[in-house]
PDB file of C-alpha atoms in Angstrom:
ATOM      1  CA  UNK A   1     -47.533 -26.053  -6.854  1.00 53.00           C
ATOM      2  CA  UNK A   2     -45.331 -23.000  -7.797  1.00 54.00           C
ATOM      3  CA  UNK A   3     -41.779 -22.543  -6.442  1.00 57.00           C
ATOM      4  CA  UNK A   4     -39.776 -19.317  -6.505  1.00 54.00           C
ATOM      5  CA  UNK A   5     -36.636 -19.581  -8.753  1.00 54.00           C
ATOM      6  CA  UNK A   6     -33.450 -19.102  -6.875  1.00 56.00           C
ATOM      7  CA  UNK A   7     -30.518 -17.811  -9.261  1.00 56.00           C
ATOM      8  CA  UNK A   8     -27.042 -18.248  -7.991  1.00 59.00           C
ATOM      9  CA  UNK A   9     -24.271 -15.837  -9.054  1.00 58.00           C
ATOM     10  CA  UNK A  10     -22.090 -17.003 -12.028  1.00 65.00           C
ATOM     11  CA  UNK A  11     -19.655 -19.733 -11.621  1.00 62.00           C
ATOM     12  CA  UNK A  12     -16.671 -17.811 -12.305  1.00 71.00           C
ATOM     13  CA  UNK A  13     -17.227 -14.746 -10.270  1.00 75.00           C
ATOM     14  CA  UNK A  14     -15.745 -16.150  -6.977  1.00 74.00           C
ATOM     15  CA  UNK A  15     -12.801 -17.534  -9.040  1.00 77.00           C
ATOM     16  CA  UNK A  16     -12.165 -14.214 -10.862  1.00 81.00           C
ATOM     17  CA  UNK A  17     -12.382 -12.218  -7.547  1.00 81.00           C
ATOM     18  CA  UNK A  18      -9.826 -14.652  -5.970  1.00 79.00           C
ATOM     19  CA  UNK A  19      -7.479 -14.278  -8.879  1.00 84.00           C
ATOM     20  CA  UNK A  20      -7.708 -10.501  -8.961  1.00 84.00           C
ATOM     21  CA  UNK A  21      -6.879 -10.311  -5.307  1.00 84.00           C
ATOM     22  CA  UNK A  22      -3.975 -12.611  -5.903  1.00 85.00           C
ATOM     23  CA  UNK A  23      -2.756 -10.481  -8.731  1.00 86.00           C
ATOM     24  CA  UNK A  24      -3.030  -7.442  -6.418  1.00 85.00           C
ATOM     25  CA  UNK A  25      -1.124  -9.049  -3.654  1.00 85.00           C
ATOM     26  CA  UNK A  26       1.638 -10.081  -6.323  1.00 85.00           C
ATOM     27  CA  UNK A  27       1.810  -6.474  -7.534  1.00 87.00           C
ATOM     28  CA  UNK A  28       2.151  -5.240  -3.910  1.00 87.00           C
ATOM     29  CA  UNK A  29       5.008  -7.652  -3.446  1.00 87.00           C
ATOM     30  CA  UNK A  30       6.775  -6.654  -6.350  1.00 87.00           C
ATOM     31  CA  UNK A  31       6.646  -3.072  -5.375  1.00 88.00           C
ATOM     32  CA  UNK A  32       7.630  -3.866  -1.974  1.00 87.00           C
ATOM     33  CA  UNK A  33      10.815  -5.643  -3.432  1.00 88.00           C
ATOM     34  CA  UNK A  34      11.647  -2.655  -5.556  1.00 88.00           C
ATOM     35  CA  UNK A  35      11.156  -0.533  -2.485  1.00 89.00           C
ATOM     36  CA  UNK A  36      13.531  -2.666  -0.481  1.00 90.00           C
ATOM     37  CA  UNK A  37      16.059  -2.387  -3.407  1.00 90.00           C
ATOM     38  CA  UNK A  38      15.690   1.518  -3.440  1.00 91.00           C
ATOM     39  CA  UNK A  39      16.416   1.807   0.128  1.00 91.00           C
ATOM     40  CA  UNK A  40      19.423  -0.438  -0.345  1.00 91.00           C
ATOM     41  CA  UNK A  41      20.658   1.737  -2.763  1.00 92.00           C
ATOM     42  CA  UNK A  42      20.043   4.925  -0.659  1.00 92.00           C
ATOM     43  CA  UNK A  43      22.274   3.325   2.097  1.00 92.00           C
ATOM     44  CA  UNK A  44      24.938   2.699  -0.351  1.00 93.00           C
ATOM     45  CA  UNK A  45      24.799   6.172  -1.704  1.00 94.00           C
ATOM     46  CA  UNK A  46      24.829   7.472   1.882  1.00 94.00           C
ATOM     47  CA  UNK A  47      28.158   5.579   2.819  1.00 94.00           C
ATOM     48  CA  UNK A  48      29.645   6.855  -0.511  1.00 95.00           C
ATOM     49  CA  UNK A  49      28.697  10.497   0.480  1.00 96.00           C
ATOM     50  CA  UNK A  50      30.301  10.137   4.012  1.00 95.00           C
ATOM     51  CA  UNK A  51      33.434   8.703   2.314  1.00 95.00           C
ATOM     52  CA  UNK A  52      33.619  11.688   0.052  1.00 96.00           C
ATOM     53  CA  UNK A  53      33.161  14.004   2.993  1.00 96.00           C
ATOM     54  CA  UNK A  54      35.944  12.447   4.820  1.00 94.00           C
ATOM     55  CA  UNK A  55      38.120  12.879   1.779  1.00 95.00           C
ATOM     56  CA  UNK A  56      37.354  16.443   1.591  1.00 95.00           C
ATOM     57  CA  UNK A  57      38.062  16.938   5.275  1.00 93.00           C
ATOM     58  CA  UNK A  58      41.570  15.230   4.625  1.00 91.00           C
ATOM     59  CA  UNK A  59      42.182  17.390   1.705  1.00 93.00           C
ATOM     60  CA  UNK A  60      41.386  20.688   3.728  1.00 92.00           C
ATOM     61  CA  UNK A  61      43.774  19.452   6.290  1.00 84.00           C
ATOM     62  CA  UNK A  62      46.612  18.737   3.668  1.00 85.00           C
ATOM     63  CA  UNK A  63      45.956  22.177   2.117  1.00 87.00           C
ATOM     64  CA  UNK A  64      46.504  23.859   5.661  1.00 80.00           C
ATOM     65  CA  UNK A  65      49.669  21.858   6.178  1.00 75.00           C
ATOM     66  CA  UNK A  66      50.844  22.861   2.683  1.00 81.00           C
ATOM     67  CA  UNK A  67      50.336  26.360   3.721  1.00 80.00           C
ATOM     68  CA  UNK A  68      52.428  25.954   6.966  1.00 75.00           C
ATOM     69  CA  UNK A  69      54.981  24.361   4.883  1.00 76.00           C
ATOM     70  CA  UNK A  70      55.220  27.253   2.422  1.00 81.00           C
ATOM     71  CA  UNK A  71      55.470  29.773   5.305  1.00 76.00           C
ATOM     72  CA  UNK A  72      58.074  27.785   6.686  1.00 76.00           C
ATOM     73  CA  UNK A  73      59.957  27.541   3.541  1.00 79.00           C
ATOM     74  CA  UNK A  74      59.803  31.456   3.123  1.00 77.00           C
ATOM     75  CA  UNK A  75      61.200  31.759   6.682  1.00 76.00           C
ATOM     76  CA  UNK A  76      63.965  29.414   5.916  1.00 72.00           C
ATOM     77  CA  UNK A  77      64.844  31.279   2.875  1.00 75.00           C
ATOM     78  CA  UNK A  78      64.983  34.598   4.756  1.00 69.00           C
ATOM     79  CA  UNK A  79      67.468  32.816   7.000  1.00 64.00           C
ATOM     80  CA  UNK A  80      68.267  33.517  10.811  1.00 58.00           C
ATOM     81  CA  UNK A  81      67.822  37.187  10.961  1.00 55.00           C
ATOM     82  CA  UNK A  82      68.314  38.042  14.517  1.00 53.00           C
ATOM     83  CA  UNK A  83      68.622  41.768  13.825  1.00 61.00           C
ATOM     84  CA  UNK A  84      64.970  42.101  12.694  1.00 64.00           C
ATOM     85  CA  UNK A  85      62.632  41.363  15.563  1.00 68.00           C
ATOM     86  CA  UNK A  86      59.497  41.218  13.741  1.00 68.00           C
ATOM     87  CA  UNK A  87      60.759  38.561  11.119  1.00 68.00           C
ATOM     88  CA  UNK A  88      62.185  36.546  14.062  1.00 70.00           C
ATOM     89  CA  UNK A  89      58.879  36.596  16.005  1.00 73.00           C
ATOM     90  CA  UNK A  90      56.819  35.783  12.899  1.00 72.00           C
ATOM     91  CA  UNK A  91      59.268  32.869  11.746  1.00 74.00           C
ATOM     92  CA  UNK A  92      59.397  31.596  15.492  1.00 73.00           C
ATOM     93  CA  UNK A  93      55.761  31.466  15.524  1.00 73.00           C
ATOM     94  CA  UNK A  94      55.399  29.544  12.280  1.00 70.00           C
ATOM     95  CA  UNK A  95      58.105  27.240  13.148  1.00 68.00           C
ATOM     96  CA  UNK A  96      56.596  26.392  16.426  1.00 68.00           C
ATOM     97  CA  UNK A  97      53.190  26.128  15.128  1.00 64.00           C
ATOM     98  CA  UNK A  98      53.625  24.207  11.811  1.00 57.00           C
ATOM     99  CA  UNK A  99      53.597  20.478  12.526  1.00 49.00           C
ATOM    100  CA  UNK A 100      55.693  20.582  15.857  1.00 55.00           C
ATOM    101  CA  UNK A 101      55.842  16.885  15.899  1.00 49.00           C
ATOM    102  CA  UNK A 102      57.621  16.324  12.592  1.00 49.00           C
ATOM    103  CA  UNK A 103      59.754  19.448  12.334  1.00 55.00           C
ATOM    104  CA  UNK A 104      60.849  19.782  16.097  1.00 52.00           C
ATOM    105  CA  UNK A 105      64.292  18.390  15.404  1.00 50.00           C
ATOM    106  CA  UNK A 106      64.905  20.324  12.097  1.00 52.00           C
ATOM    107  CA  UNK A 107      63.555  23.612  13.810  1.00 53.00           C
ATOM    108  CA  UNK A 108      65.789  23.155  16.925  1.00 55.00           C
ATOM    109  CA  UNK A 109      68.844  22.533  14.754  1.00 55.00           C
ATOM    110  CA  UNK A 110      68.235  25.365  12.250  1.00 57.00           C
ATOM    111  CA  UNK A 111      67.040  28.024  14.818  1.00 62.00           C
ATOM    112  CA  UNK A 112      69.074  27.481  17.996  1.00 62.00           C
ATOM    113  CA  UNK A 113      68.457  31.061  19.176  1.00 65.00           C
ATOM    114  CA  UNK A 114      64.691  31.314  18.916  1.00 59.00           C
ATOM    115  CA  UNK A 115      63.063  33.365  21.455  1.00 56.00           C
ATOM    116  CA  UNK A 116      60.428  32.086  23.409  1.00 52.00           C
ATOM    117  CA  UNK A 117      56.704  32.841  22.556  1.00 48.00           C
ATOM    118  CA  UNK A 118      55.654  36.165  23.894  1.00 51.00           C
ATOM    119  CA  UNK A 119      53.996  36.036  27.440  1.00 53.00           C
ATOM    120  CA  UNK A 120      50.589  37.403  28.105  1.00 47.00           C
ATOM    121  CA  UNK A 121      52.175  40.070  30.280  1.00 50.00           C
ATOM    122  CA  UNK A 122      53.894  41.763  27.406  1.00 47.00           C
ATOM    123  CA  UNK A 123      53.624  45.385  26.833  1.00 43.00           C
ATOM    124  CA  UNK A 124      50.973  46.734  24.370  1.00 42.00           C
ATOM    125  CA  UNK A 125      53.665  48.315  22.229  1.00 45.00           C
ATOM    126  CA  UNK A 126      55.386  45.141  21.666  1.00 44.00           C
ATOM    127  CA  UNK A 127      52.130  43.420  20.808  1.00 40.00           C
ATOM    128  CA  UNK A 128      51.206  46.298  18.594  1.00 40.00           C
ATOM    129  CA  UNK A 129      54.461  46.272  16.695  1.00 39.00           C
ATOM    130  CA  UNK A 130      54.463  42.490  16.061  1.00 40.00           C
ATOM    131  CA  UNK A 131      52.169  41.789  13.162  1.00 39.00           C
ATOM    132  CA  UNK A 132      52.002  38.067  13.264  1.00 43.00           C
ATOM    133  CA  UNK A 133      49.126  35.842  12.487  1.00 44.00           C
ATOM    134  CA  UNK A 134      47.449  33.797  15.253  1.00 42.00           C
ATOM    135  CA  UNK A 135      49.201  30.644  15.913  1.00 48.00           C
ATOM    136  CA  UNK A 136      47.611  27.694  14.160  1.00 45.00           C
ATOM    137  CA  UNK A 137      46.703  24.738  16.178  1.00 46.00           C
ATOM    138  CA  UNK A 138      47.090  21.228  14.506  1.00 47.00           C
ATOM    139  CA  UNK A 139      43.609  19.902  13.996  1.00 46.00           C
ATOM    140  CA  UNK A 140      43.343  16.068  14.694  1.00 45.00           C
ATOM    141  CA  UNK A 141      43.091  13.994  11.548  1.00 48.00           C
ATOM    142  CA  UNK A 142      40.256  11.355  11.561  1.00 48.00           C
ATOM    143  CA  UNK A 143      40.505   8.221   9.849  1.00 48.00           C
ATOM    144  CA  UNK A 144      38.090   7.813   7.120  1.00 46.00           C
ATOM    145  CA  UNK A 145      35.306   5.245   7.172  1.00 46.00           C
ATOM    146  CA  UNK A 146      36.049   2.067   5.290  1.00 48.00           C
ATOM    147  CA  UNK A 147      34.372   2.224   1.983  1.00 48.00           C
ATOM    148  CA  UNK A 148      31.901  -0.531   1.135  1.00 48.00           C
ATOM    149  CA  UNK A 149      33.812  -3.168  -0.585  1.00 51.00           C
ATOM    150  CA  UNK A 150      32.853  -5.163  -3.622  1.00 51.00           C
ATOM    151  CA  UNK A 151      31.981  -8.618  -2.015  1.00 51.00           C
ATOM    152  CA  UNK A 152      29.650  -7.031   0.528  1.00 53.00           C
ATOM    153  CA  UNK A 153      27.830  -4.897  -1.975  1.00 53.00           C
ATOM    154  CA  UNK A 154      27.460  -7.942  -4.385  1.00 55.00           C
ATOM    155  CA  UNK A 155      26.242 -10.242  -1.521  1.00 55.00           C
ATOM    156  CA  UNK A 156      23.830  -7.758  -0.552  1.00 57.00           C
ATOM    157  CA  UNK A 157      22.541  -7.525  -4.142  1.00 60.00           C
ATOM    158  CA  UNK A 158      22.392 -11.086  -4.427  1.00 61.00           C
ATOM    159  CA  UNK A 159      20.521 -11.449  -1.308  1.00 62.00           C
ATOM    160  CA  UNK A 160      17.804  -8.960  -2.459  1.00 59.00           C
ATOM    161  CA  UNK A 161      17.658 -10.934  -5.757  1.00 67.00           C
ATOM    162  CA  UNK A 162      17.264 -14.202  -4.142  1.00 71.00           C
ATOM    163  CA  UNK A 163      14.325 -12.741  -1.946  1.00 69.00           C
ATOM    164  CA  UNK A 164      12.653 -11.477  -5.163  1.00 70.00           C
ATOM    165  CA  UNK A 165      12.902 -14.719  -6.918  1.00 73.00           C
ATOM    166  CA  UNK A 166      11.802 -16.604  -3.828  1.00 74.00           C
ATOM    167  CA  UNK A 167       8.738 -14.326  -3.418  1.00 74.00           C
ATOM    168  CA  UNK A 168       7.719 -14.919  -7.149  1.00 75.00           C
ATOM    169  CA  UNK A 169       8.062 -18.635  -6.784  1.00 77.00           C
ATOM    170  CA  UNK A 170       5.929 -18.737  -3.592  1.00 81.00           C
ATOM    171  CA  UNK A 171       3.362 -16.443  -4.939  1.00 76.00           C
ATOM    172  CA  UNK A 172       2.915 -18.491  -8.217  1.00 77.00           C
ATOM    173  CA  UNK A 173       2.670 -21.738  -6.072  1.00 80.00           C
ATOM    174  CA  UNK A 174       0.067 -20.057  -4.003  1.00 81.00           C
ATOM    175  CA  UNK A 175      -1.900 -18.689  -7.081  1.00 78.00           C
ATOM    176  CA  UNK A 176      -1.802 -22.443  -8.473  1.00 80.00           C
ATOM    177  CA  UNK A 177      -3.129 -23.918  -5.304  1.00 82.00           C
ATOM    178  CA  UNK A 178      -5.781 -21.397  -4.799  1.00 81.00           C
ATOM    179  CA  UNK A 179      -7.167 -21.785  -8.358  1.00 79.00           C
ATOM    180  CA  UNK A 180      -7.150 -25.763  -7.879  1.00 79.00           C
ATOM    181  CA  UNK A 181      -8.827 -25.663  -4.424  1.00 83.00           C
ATOM    182  CA  UNK A 182     -11.409 -23.178  -5.871  1.00 81.00           C
ATOM    183  CA  UNK A 183     -12.434 -25.462  -8.887  1.00 80.00           C
ATOM    184  CA  UNK A 184     -12.596 -28.508  -6.955  1.00 83.00           C
ATOM    185  CA  UNK A 185     -14.879 -26.838  -4.351  1.00 82.00           C
ATOM    186  CA  UNK A 186     -17.218 -25.367  -6.931  1.00 81.00           C
ATOM    187  CA  UNK A 187     -17.371 -28.751  -8.806  1.00 78.00           C
ATOM    188  CA  UNK A 188     -18.385 -30.562  -5.689  1.00 82.00           C
ATOM    189  CA  UNK A 189     -20.961 -27.883  -4.693  1.00 81.00           C
ATOM    190  CA  UNK A 190     -22.390 -28.030  -8.053  1.00 78.00           C
ATOM    191  CA  UNK A 191     -22.665 -31.926  -7.820  1.00 80.00           C
ATOM    192  CA  UNK A 192     -24.424 -31.589  -4.503  1.00 81.00           C
ATOM    193  CA  UNK A 193     -26.961 -29.121  -5.721  1.00 78.00           C
ATOM    194  CA  UNK A 194     -27.673 -31.513  -8.714  1.00 74.00           C
ATOM    195  CA  UNK A 195     -28.395 -34.478  -6.414  1.00 78.00           C
ATOM    196  CA  UNK A 196     -30.634 -32.216  -4.226  1.00 75.00           C
ATOM    197  CA  UNK A 197     -32.466 -31.161  -7.119  1.00 70.00           C
ATOM    198  CA  UNK A 198     -33.183 -34.713  -8.420  1.00 65.00           C
ATOM    199  CA  UNK A 199     -34.426 -35.760  -4.980  1.00 70.00           C
ATOM    200  CA  UNK A 200     -36.721 -32.960  -4.735  1.00 66.00           C
ATOM    201  CA  UNK A 201     -38.112 -33.358  -8.261  1.00 64.00           C
ATOM    202  CA  UNK A 202     -38.762 -36.901  -7.603  1.00 64.00           C
ATOM    203  CA  UNK A 203     -40.627 -36.060  -4.480  1.00 61.00           C
ATOM    204  CA  UNK A 204     -42.922 -33.427  -5.790  1.00 59.00           C
ATOM    205  CA  UNK A 205     -43.639 -35.769  -8.678  1.00 57.00           C
ATOM    206  CA  UNK A 206     -44.958 -38.608  -6.441  1.00 57.00           C
ATOM    207  CA  UNK A 207     -47.087 -36.106  -4.563  1.00 56.00           C
ATOM    208  CA  UNK A 208     -48.768 -34.672  -7.522  1.00 56.00           C
ATOM    209  CA  UNK A 209     -49.611 -38.041  -9.238  1.00 56.00           C
ATOM    210  CA  UNK A 210     -52.727 -39.998  -7.884  1.00 53.00           C
ATOM    211  CA  UNK A 211     -51.694 -43.440  -9.073  1.00 54.00           C
ATOM    212  CA  UNK A 212     -48.566 -45.119  -7.920  1.00 54.00           C
ATOM    213  CA  UNK A 213     -45.892 -45.192 -10.563  1.00 58.00           C
ATOM    214  CA  UNK A 214     -42.954 -47.332 -10.473  1.00 60.00           C
ATOM    215  CA  UNK A 215     -39.900 -45.454  -9.414  1.00 63.00           C
ATOM    216  CA  UNK A 216     -37.586 -44.684 -12.158  1.00 64.00           C
ATOM    217  CA  UNK A 217     -34.295 -46.496 -12.591  1.00 65.00           C
ATOM    218  CA  UNK A 218     -31.419 -44.850 -10.683  1.00 64.00           C
ATOM    219  CA  UNK A 219     -29.193 -42.639 -12.728  1.00 60.00           C
ATOM    220  CA  UNK A 220     -25.831 -44.448 -13.968  1.00 59.00           C
ATOM    221  CA  UNK A 221     -23.110 -43.956 -11.611  1.00 56.00           C
ATOM    222  CA  UNK A 222     -20.782 -41.115 -12.753  1.00 55.00           C
ATOM    223  CA  UNK A 223     -17.353 -41.933 -12.616  1.00 58.00           C
ATOM    224  CA  UNK A 224     -15.310 -39.545 -10.530  1.00 55.00           C
ATOM    225  CA  UNK A 225     -12.323 -37.950 -12.378  1.00 51.00           C
ATOM    226  CA  UNK A 226      -9.024 -37.927 -10.533  1.00 52.00           C
ATOM    227  CA  UNK A 227      -8.013 -34.790  -9.001  1.00 48.00           C
ATOM    228  CA  UNK A 228      -5.009 -34.472 -11.186  1.00 51.00           C
ATOM    229  CA  UNK A 229      -6.983 -34.022 -14.304  1.00 66.00           C
ATOM    230  CA  UNK A 230      -6.921 -30.156 -13.701  1.00 64.00           C
ATOM    231  CA  UNK A 231      -7.916 -29.410 -17.440  1.00 63.00           C
ATOM    232  CA  UNK A 232     -11.123 -31.516 -17.188  1.00 69.00           C
ATOM    233  CA  UNK A 233     -12.188 -29.915 -13.839  1.00 66.00           C
ATOM    234  CA  UNK A 234     -11.620 -26.475 -15.257  1.00 63.00           C
ATOM    235  CA  UNK A 235     -13.645 -27.104 -18.448  1.00 61.00           C
ATOM    236  CA  UNK A 236     -16.516 -28.632 -16.354  1.00 64.00           C
ATOM    237  CA  UNK A 237     -16.608 -25.661 -14.009  1.00 60.00           C
ATOM    238  CA  UNK A 238     -16.297 -22.953 -16.409  1.00 58.00           C
ATOM    239  CA  UNK A 239     -17.814 -24.309 -19.600  1.00 53.00           C
ATOM    240  CA  UNK A 240     -20.499 -26.753 -18.684  1.00 52.00           C
ATOM    241  CA  UNK A 241     -21.933 -25.077 -15.634  1.00 47.00           C
ATOM    242  CA  UNK A 242     -25.212 -23.548 -15.103  1.00 46.00           C
ATOM    243  CA  UNK A 243     -25.819 -22.730 -11.540  1.00 45.00           C
ATOM    244  CA  UNK A 244     -29.905 -22.172 -11.867  1.00 42.00           C
ATOM    245  CA  UNK A 245     -31.873 -24.386  -9.869  1.00 42.00           C
ATOM    246  CA  UNK A 246     -34.902 -26.073 -11.391  1.00 43.00           C
ATOM    247  CA  UNK A 247     -38.369 -24.381 -10.917  1.00 44.00           C
ATOM    248  CA  UNK A 248     -41.730 -25.885 -11.939  1.00 44.00           C
ATOM    249  CA  UNK A 249     -44.229 -23.387 -13.727  1.00 45.00           C
ATOM    250  CA  UNK A 250     -47.856 -23.235 -13.323  1.00 43.00           C
ATOM    251  CA  UNK A 251     -48.437 -25.973 -15.949  1.00 45.00           C
ATOM    252  CA  UNK A 252     -46.088 -28.355 -14.169  1.00 43.00           C
ATOM    253  CA  UNK A 253     -43.441 -28.248 -16.661  1.00 44.00           C
ATOM    254  CA  UNK A 254     -39.914 -28.520 -15.194  1.00 45.00           C
ATOM    255  CA  UNK A 255     -37.098 -26.098 -16.170  1.00 45.00           C
ATOM    256  CA  UNK A 256     -33.782 -28.446 -16.191  1.00 48.00           C
ATOM    257  CA  UNK A 257     -30.319 -27.748 -16.733  1.00 50.00           C
ATOM    258  CA  UNK A 258     -27.846 -29.134 -19.151  1.00 50.00           C
ATOM    259  CA  UNK A 259     -26.729 -31.824 -16.783  1.00 53.00           C
ATOM    260  CA  UNK A 260     -30.344 -32.784 -16.072  1.00 55.00           C
ATOM    261  CA  UNK A 261     -31.191 -32.920 -19.871  1.00 56.00           C
ATOM    262  CA  UNK A 262     -28.242 -35.356 -20.203  1.00 59.00           C
ATOM    263  CA  UNK A 263     -29.396 -37.425 -17.288  1.00 59.00           C
ATOM    264  CA  UNK A 264     -33.053 -37.505 -18.871  1.00 60.00           C
ATOM    265  CA  UNK A 265     -31.463 -38.838 -22.110  1.00 62.00           C
ATOM    266  CA  UNK A 266     -29.480 -41.508 -20.400  1.00 62.00           C
ATOM    267  CA  UNK A 267     -32.674 -42.663 -18.643  1.00 65.00           C
ATOM    268  CA  UNK A 268     -34.674 -42.559 -21.971  1.00 67.00           C
ATOM    269  CA  UNK A 269     -32.123 -44.664 -23.726  1.00 67.00           C
ATOM    270  CA  UNK A 270     -32.133 -47.257 -20.712  1.00 66.00           C
ATOM    271  CA  UNK A 271     -35.764 -47.509 -20.823  1.00 70.00           C
ATOM    272  CA  UNK A 272     -35.979 -48.039 -24.457  1.00 67.00           C
ATOM    273  CA  UNK A 273     -33.332 -50.817 -24.008  1.00 61.00           C
TER     274      UNK A 273
END
């Protein structure tokens, strides 16, 4: 009787594929952590840019106030010249427009005879003769945004680093657990196939012989190694494993594996004893 040989894939193929997938997940997690850190750095840079923008606005407002104060100083140096109407109008507009909240008392004490501001119904000759700049309106000052303090920044960085360390620890634990479970599964599957091969070979041998022969002695009971001996399981799976099933040829000879040869040697030694 001729049977078709069934050759299974290499033992380490499934393990290698699993390891490659786990390595890919680890790389993806690492890149994800770096992406989160880059986003955090971008948020910090955005907050710093907003703070710089607020500072620039305050600088512009201070420059505008300094310009008004310079014009006010010029008017104060000129004195209360009531004879020249143009100078009086210009200085009155400057004094009334430059920080009225701060200089109202000083302006009223220094210039008690200031004319009122020109009404819209004034004549065009007066408006043309008065060469004064437009009245500047005080712009409201905005309070700058609070800058990110040191403790918050350090806390966020520590949280990101803690997440990265936790991810690395969890990934390594999953890697070790997956490799262990895979090795144990392949070992049990190999033992199951070995037992099935022994039983089928016994059955075929009994059918082919015409005279009844005494059954061979049972193989010696193999001691199960504890699951903790990971090195022995790994060596048995990767170094002493051939997954090809036995196949009788035309002449009736059997193609055995290493484990079957070892079992046959032990059976011969027991028969000789």
